[in-house]
mmCIF file of C-alpha atoms in Angstrom:
data_model
loop_
_atom_site.group_PDB
_atom_site.id
_atom_site.type_symbol
_atom_site.label_atom_id
_atom_site.label_comp_id
_atom_site.label_asym_id
_atom_site.label_seq_id
_atom_site.Cartn_x
_atom_site.Cartn_y
_atom_site.Cartn_z
ATOM 1 C CA ALA A 9 -154.951 291.568 3.906
ATOM 2 C CA ILE A 10 -156.874 294.880 5.090
ATOM 3 C CA ARG A 11 -154.178 296.616 6.497
ATOM 4 C CA SER A 12 -151.817 296.022 3.188
ATOM 5 C CA SER A 13 -154.408 296.922 0.849
ATOM 6 C CA SER A 14 -154.609 300.337 -0.821
ATOM 7 C CA GLY A 15 -158.261 300.667 -2.574
ATOM 8 C CA ASP A 16 -160.843 302.864 -0.935
ATOM 9 C CA LEU A 17 -163.405 299.825 -1.023
ATOM 10 C CA VAL A 18 -163.312 296.243 0.395
ATOM 11 C CA LEU A 19 -165.652 293.577 -0.950
ATOM 12 C CA ASN A 20 -166.177 290.330 1.059
ATOM 13 C CA VAL A 21 -167.712 287.679 -0.303
ATOM 14 C CA ASP A 22 -167.748 283.916 0.926
ATOM 15 C CA SER A 23 -166.350 281.276 -1.335
ATOM 16 C CA ASP A 24 -169.803 279.275 -2.197
ATOM 17 C CA THR A 25 -171.061 282.744 -3.577
ATOM 18 C CA ILE A 26 -171.935 283.418 -6.905
ATOM 19 C CA LEU A 27 -171.928 287.257 -7.887
ATOM 20 C CA ALA A 28 -174.392 288.896 -10.792
ATOM 21 C CA ALA A 29 -171.976 290.603 -13.461
ATOM 22 C CA ASP A 30 -173.409 294.091 -11.801
ATOM 23 C CA VAL A 31 -172.889 293.785 -8.415
ATOM 24 C CA VAL A 32 -169.353 295.215 -7.839
ATOM 25 C CA THR A 33 -170.817 298.020 -10.030
ATOM 26 C CA LYS A 34 -174.215 298.589 -7.930
ATOM 27 C CA LEU A 35 -172.434 298.309 -4.572
ATOM 28 C CA VAL A 36 -169.638 300.682 -5.438
ATOM 29 C CA LEU A 37 -172.307 303.724 -6.760
ATOM 30 C CA LYS A 38 -174.126 303.227 -3.276
ATOM 31 C CA MET A 39 -170.857 303.904 -1.380
ATOM 32 C CA HIS A 40 -169.901 307.071 -3.321
ATOM 33 C CA ASP A 41 -171.830 308.666 0.317
ATOM 34 C CA PRO A 42 -168.735 308.938 2.181
ATOM 35 C CA GLU A 43 -171.191 309.035 5.307
ATOM 36 C CA ILE A 44 -171.711 305.013 3.995
ATOM 37 C CA GLY A 45 -169.842 302.548 6.067
ATOM 38 C CA ALA A 46 -171.216 299.425 4.490
ATOM 39 C CA ALA A 47 -173.580 298.247 1.689
ATOM 40 C CA MET A 48 -174.935 294.815 1.220
ATOM 41 C CA GLY A 49 -176.462 292.862 -1.694
ATOM 42 C CA GLN A 50 -179.669 290.645 -2.207
ATOM 43 C CA LEU A 51 -178.868 287.299 -1.249
ATOM 44 C CA ILE A 52 -181.061 284.259 -2.662
ATOM 45 C CA ALA A 53 -179.997 280.609 -2.681
ATOM 46 C CA SER A 54 -178.360 279.195 -5.515
ATOM 47 C CA ASN A 55 -179.323 275.437 -4.522
ATOM 48 C CA ARG A 56 -182.584 277.013 -4.271
ATOM 49 C CA ASP A 57 -184.395 274.096 -6.326
ATOM 50 C CA GLN A 58 -182.408 271.281 -4.643
ATOM 51 C CA THR A 59 -185.070 270.182 -1.478
ATOM 52 C CA TRP A 60 -188.058 271.275 0.123
ATOM 53 C CA LEU A 61 -185.646 273.009 2.802
ATOM 54 C CA THR A 62 -183.529 275.119 0.407
ATOM 55 C CA ARG A 63 -186.884 276.138 -1.227
ATOM 56 C CA LEU A 64 -187.999 277.419 2.612
ATOM 57 C CA ILE A 65 -184.606 278.942 2.997
ATOM 58 C CA ASP A 66 -184.698 280.942 -0.427
ATOM 59 C CA MET A 67 -187.931 282.803 0.438
ATOM 60 C CA GLU A 68 -186.271 283.472 4.173
ATOM 61 C CA TYR A 69 -183.542 285.330 2.724
ATOM 62 C CA TRP A 70 -186.257 287.466 0.565
ATOM 63 C CA LEU A 71 -187.866 288.380 3.555
ATOM 64 C CA ALA A 72 -184.882 288.936 5.695
ATOM 65 C CA CYS A 73 -183.599 291.320 2.645
ATOM 66 C CA ASN A 74 -186.747 292.945 1.411
ATOM 67 C CA GLU A 75 -188.473 293.491 4.321
ATOM 68 C CA GLU A 76 -186.042 293.601 7.226
ATOM 69 C CA ARG A 77 -183.143 295.073 5.848
ATOM 70 C CA ALA A 78 -184.941 297.438 3.450
ATOM 71 C CA ALA A 79 -186.864 299.035 6.107
ATOM 72 C CA GLN A 80 -183.613 299.186 8.136
ATOM 73 C CA ALA A 81 -181.898 300.751 5.093
ATOM 74 C CA ARG A 82 -184.654 303.509 4.868
ATOM 75 C CA PHE A 83 -182.735 305.099 7.985
ATOM 76 C CA GLY A 84 -179.295 304.139 7.109
ATOM 77 C CA ALA A 85 -178.650 301.499 9.581
ATOM 78 C CA VAL A 86 -178.929 297.913 8.542
ATOM 79 C CA MET A 87 -178.280 296.050 11.600
ATOM 80 C CA CYS A 88 -176.542 293.092 9.616
ATOM 81 C CA CYS A 89 -174.536 293.634 6.460
ATOM 82 C CA CYS A 90 -174.603 289.617 5.764
ATOM 83 C CA GLY A 91 -170.897 288.120 4.924
ATOM 84 C CA PRO A 92 -171.199 286.233 1.243
ATOM 85 C CA CYS A 93 -172.042 289.988 -0.421
ATOM 86 C CA ALA A 94 -170.798 292.887 1.662
ATOM 87 C CA MET A 95 -168.954 295.897 0.399
ATOM 88 C CA TYR A 96 -166.815 298.255 3.557
ATOM 89 C CA ARG A 97 -164.910 301.569 3.242
ATOM 90 C CA ARG A 98 -161.645 300.689 4.034
ATOM 91 C CA SER A 99 -160.558 303.669 6.086
ATOM 92 C CA ALA A 100 -163.916 302.786 8.348
ATOM 93 C CA LEU A 101 -162.938 299.046 8.177
ATOM 94 C CA THR A 102 -158.955 300.387 9.378
ATOM 95 C CA LEU A 103 -160.617 302.180 12.108
ATOM 96 C CA LEU A 104 -162.233 299.466 13.618
ATOM 97 C CA LEU A 105 -159.997 296.707 12.797
ATOM 98 C CA ASP A 106 -158.561 296.143 16.333
ATOM 99 C CA GLN A 107 -162.157 296.386 17.935
ATOM 100 C CA TYR A 108 -163.044 293.507 15.172
ATOM 101 C CA GLU A 109 -160.619 291.304 15.882
ATOM 102 C CA ALA A 110 -160.835 291.434 19.666
ATOM 103 C CA GLN A 111 -164.409 289.999 19.636
ATOM 104 C CA PHE A 112 -164.925 287.390 22.736
ATOM 105 C CA PHE A 113 -167.983 285.848 23.933
ATOM 106 C CA ARG A 114 -167.819 284.371 27.431
ATOM 107 C CA GLY A 115 -164.094 285.248 27.839
ATOM 108 C CA LYS A 116 -163.194 283.104 24.781
ATOM 109 C CA PRO A 117 -162.512 284.356 21.380
ATOM 110 C CA SER A 118 -165.491 284.337 18.982
ATOM 111 C CA ASP A 119 -165.264 283.850 15.357
ATOM 112 C CA PHE A 120 -168.671 283.552 14.656
ATOM 113 C CA GLY A 121 -171.628 286.024 13.360
ATOM 114 C CA GLU A 122 -168.496 288.886 12.439
ATOM 115 C CA ASP A 123 -170.599 290.220 9.891
ATOM 116 C CA ARG A 124 -173.248 291.270 12.425
ATOM 117 C CA HIS A 125 -170.425 292.337 14.734
ATOM 118 C CA LEU A 126 -168.610 294.747 12.601
ATOM 119 C CA THR A 127 -172.145 295.885 11.386
ATOM 120 C CA ILE A 128 -173.005 297.443 14.241
ATOM 121 C CA LEU A 129 -169.460 298.501 15.031
ATOM 122 C CA MET A 130 -170.047 300.569 11.776
ATOM 123 C CA LEU A 131 -173.287 301.871 13.261
ATOM 124 C CA LYS A 132 -171.262 302.761 16.363
ATOM 125 C CA ALA A 133 -168.863 304.511 15.134
ATOM 126 C CA GLY A 134 -171.297 307.040 13.220
ATOM 127 C CA PHE A 135 -171.075 305.746 10.156
ATOM 128 C CA ARG A 136 -174.465 304.717 7.630
ATOM 129 C CA THR A 137 -174.890 301.129 6.648
ATOM 130 C CA GLU A 138 -177.465 300.603 3.472
ATOM 131 C CA TYR A 139 -178.908 297.866 1.660
ATOM 132 C CA VAL A 140 -178.696 297.369 -2.470
ATOM 133 C CA PRO A 141 -181.746 295.013 -3.786
ATOM 134 C CA ASP A 142 -180.814 295.205 -7.229
ATOM 135 C CA ALA A 143 -176.821 293.624 -6.374
ATOM 136 C CA ILE A 144 -178.271 289.868 -6.076
ATOM 137 C CA ALA A 145 -176.282 287.410 -4.806
ATOM 138 C CA ALA A 146 -176.567 283.387 -4.818
ATOM 139 C CA THR A 147 -175.452 281.190 -2.170
ATOM 140 C CA VAL A 148 -175.025 277.708 -1.190
ATOM 141 C CA VAL A 149 -177.835 277.002 1.609
ATOM 142 C CA PRO A 150 -178.351 273.785 3.897
ATOM 143 C CA HIS A 151 -180.201 271.248 2.056
ATOM 144 C CA SER A 152 -180.889 269.407 4.961
ATOM 145 C CA LEU A 153 -182.348 269.644 8.397
ATOM 146 C CA GLY A 154 -178.799 269.342 11.027
ATOM 147 C CA PRO A 155 -176.769 271.582 9.273
ATOM 148 C CA TYR A 156 -179.762 274.090 8.857
ATOM 149 C CA LEU A 157 -180.190 274.213 12.769
ATOM 150 C CA ARG A 158 -176.682 274.148 13.401
ATOM 151 C CA GLN A 159 -176.649 277.658 11.205
ATOM 152 C CA GLN A 160 -179.720 279.040 13.223
ATOM 153 C CA LEU A 161 -177.701 278.249 16.617
ATOM 154 C CA ARG A 162 -174.353 279.824 15.492
ATOM 155 C CA TRP A 163 -176.648 283.179 13.977
ATOM 156 C CA ALA A 164 -178.683 283.030 17.112
ATOM 157 C CA ARG A 165 -175.694 283.026 19.592
ATOM 158 C CA SER A 166 -174.262 285.976 17.442
ATOM 159 C CA THR A 167 -177.696 288.314 17.708
ATOM 160 C CA PHE A 168 -177.744 287.152 21.485
ATOM 161 C CA ARG A 169 -173.769 288.526 21.845
ATOM 162 C CA ASP A 170 -174.213 291.776 19.662
ATOM 163 C CA THR A 171 -177.687 292.138 21.578
ATOM 164 C CA PHE A 172 -175.609 294.431 23.855
ATOM 165 C CA LEU A 173 -174.031 296.530 21.450
ATOM 166 C CA ALA A 174 -177.428 297.027 19.733
ATOM 167 C CA LEU A 175 -178.711 297.967 22.885
ATOM 168 C CA ARG A 176 -176.314 300.800 23.176
ATOM 169 C CA LEU A 177 -177.144 302.053 20.043
ATOM 170 C CA LEU A 178 -180.978 303.038 20.907
ATOM 171 C CA PRO A 179 -180.870 306.403 22.073
ATOM 172 C CA GLU A 180 -179.004 307.320 18.514
ATOM 173 C CA LEU A 181 -181.306 305.644 16.515
ATOM 174 C CA ASP A 182 -185.103 306.379 14.712
ATOM 175 C CA GLY A 183 -187.775 305.274 16.439
ATOM 176 C CA TYR A 184 -188.768 302.609 14.285
ATOM 177 C CA LEU A 185 -185.402 301.152 14.535
ATOM 178 C CA THR A 186 -185.476 301.756 17.804
ATOM 179 C CA LEU A 187 -188.642 299.405 18.324
ATOM 180 C CA ASP A 188 -186.892 296.991 15.701
ATOM 181 C CA VAL A 189 -183.838 296.308 17.875
ATOM 182 C CA ILE A 190 -186.316 295.627 20.885
ATOM 183 C CA GLY A 191 -188.665 293.478 19.242
ATOM 184 C CA GLN A 192 -185.937 291.536 17.675
ATOM 185 C CA ASN A 193 -184.870 290.676 21.239
ATOM 186 C CA LEU A 194 -188.129 290.277 23.162
ATOM 187 C CA GLY A 195 -189.885 288.481 20.244
ATOM 188 C CA PRO A 196 -188.509 285.143 20.831
ATOM 189 C CA PHE A 197 -189.175 285.916 24.459
ATOM 190 C CA LEU A 198 -192.656 286.615 23.995
ATOM 191 C CA LEU A 199 -193.433 284.100 21.829
ATOM 192 C CA ALA A 200 -192.155 281.412 24.211
ATOM 193 C CA VAL A 201 -194.113 283.134 26.814
ATOM 194 C CA SER A 202 -196.984 282.823 24.983
ATOM 195 C CA THR A 203 -196.788 279.384 24.100
ATOM 196 C CA LEU A 204 -196.337 278.404 27.567
ATOM 197 C CA ALA A 205 -199.478 280.211 28.696
ATOM 198 C CA ALA A 206 -201.138 278.869 25.583
ATOM 199 C CA LEU A 207 -200.096 275.279 26.935
ATOM 200 C CA ALA A 208 -200.970 275.989 30.768
ATOM 201 C CA GLN A 209 -204.300 277.006 29.753
ATOM 202 C CA LEU A 210 -204.975 274.090 27.666
ATOM 203 C CA VAL A 211 -203.634 271.733 30.529
ATOM 204 C CA ILE A 212 -204.989 273.228 33.988
ATOM 205 C CA GLY A 213 -208.062 275.233 32.565
ATOM 206 C CA GLY A 214 -209.452 272.720 29.664
ATOM 207 C CA SER A 215 -209.827 275.118 27.047
ATOM 208 C CA ILE A 216 -208.126 275.785 23.875
ATOM 209 C CA PRO A 217 -206.456 278.981 23.795
ATOM 210 C CA TRP A 218 -208.181 280.027 20.479
ATOM 211 C CA TRP A 219 -206.945 283.548 20.567
ATOM 212 C CA THR A 220 -203.341 283.475 21.062
ATOM 213 C CA GLY A 221 -202.944 280.621 17.950
ATOM 214 C CA LEU A 222 -205.221 283.332 15.915
ATOM 215 C CA THR A 223 -203.094 286.474 16.485
ATOM 216 C CA ILE A 224 -200.222 284.241 15.846
ATOM 217 C CA ALA A 225 -201.179 283.225 12.859
ATOM 218 C CA ALA A 226 -202.982 286.566 11.713
ATOM 219 C CA MET A 227 -199.765 288.431 12.622
ATOM 220 C CA THR A 228 -197.714 285.680 9.981
ATOM 221 C CA MET A 229 -200.356 285.751 7.112
ATOM 222 C CA VAL A 230 -200.131 289.428 6.782
ATOM 223 C CA ARG A 231 -196.517 289.445 6.927
ATOM 224 C CA CYS A 232 -196.563 286.487 4.121
ATOM 225 C CA SER A 233 -199.587 287.925 2.336
ATOM 226 C CA VAL A 234 -197.560 291.479 1.477
ATOM 227 C CA ALA A 235 -194.554 289.387 0.593
ATOM 228 C CA ALA A 236 -196.506 287.598 -1.748
ATOM 229 C CA ILE A 237 -198.053 290.338 -3.303
ATOM 230 C CA ARG A 238 -194.589 292.334 -3.557
ATOM 231 C CA ALA A 239 -192.389 289.244 -4.810
ATOM 232 C CA ARG A 240 -195.389 288.410 -6.928
ATOM 233 C CA ASP A 241 -194.895 284.952 -5.816
ATOM 234 C CA LEU A 242 -197.746 283.075 -3.797
ATOM 235 C CA ARG A 243 -195.362 280.260 -2.357
ATOM 236 C CA PHE A 244 -195.344 282.985 0.790
ATOM 237 C CA ILE A 245 -198.822 281.920 1.503
ATOM 238 C CA GLY A 246 -197.704 278.394 1.647
ATOM 239 C CA PHE A 247 -194.351 279.679 3.690
ATOM 240 C CA SER A 248 -196.445 281.103 6.332
ATOM 241 C CA LEU A 249 -197.080 277.581 8.037
ATOM 242 C CA HIS A 250 -193.890 277.362 8.135
ATOM 243 C CA THR A 251 -193.075 280.525 9.688
#
């Protein structure tokens, strides 16, 4: 479909995504800069009020879009233009299409995490990737724990797979983005090591690892407090317990 299209821009939307009336206009305005290869809108949960889990996911989306993606966009390098609402420059897509279609993971064709993979390819090719916070797109999120965990596993696999592509970008990235990429990949490992060390201290030494717990809690509270102030939503304070 992309190869046979004739427009300058291509809009990717999931089947369960509902776009605000002005989303296309706002994304097109951002894409006026020819150096931009892709731009994404802000995602919210259309079924936010369905269960406690959908409320938490909606807050996760806010943090991912308005803290992580917004910070990356200041340097023109959003690391994943999310599939539910992303606009691409057709000329850039055409250039990268062969690489995009030849995704393999552990020797097998890969059909997960294609949005992250395509974004990394855009950055490798020298295009900027951007975030448009006022282009709102509502998408359906998992309302029960089983589907949510399976979704997170798919996303974790794609992040792991594309880590190697992202690491090759480090020499070309701004200092902040370099730390961001390293932190995203080392963060889960360091958290696991800290947790195991704390458990070992508790079992072997018989002492409670207060400093480890307090440090993790303080970092979480700072992040969620900033979100609560910016979003003017005190729910983010409670969200720190989930995080």
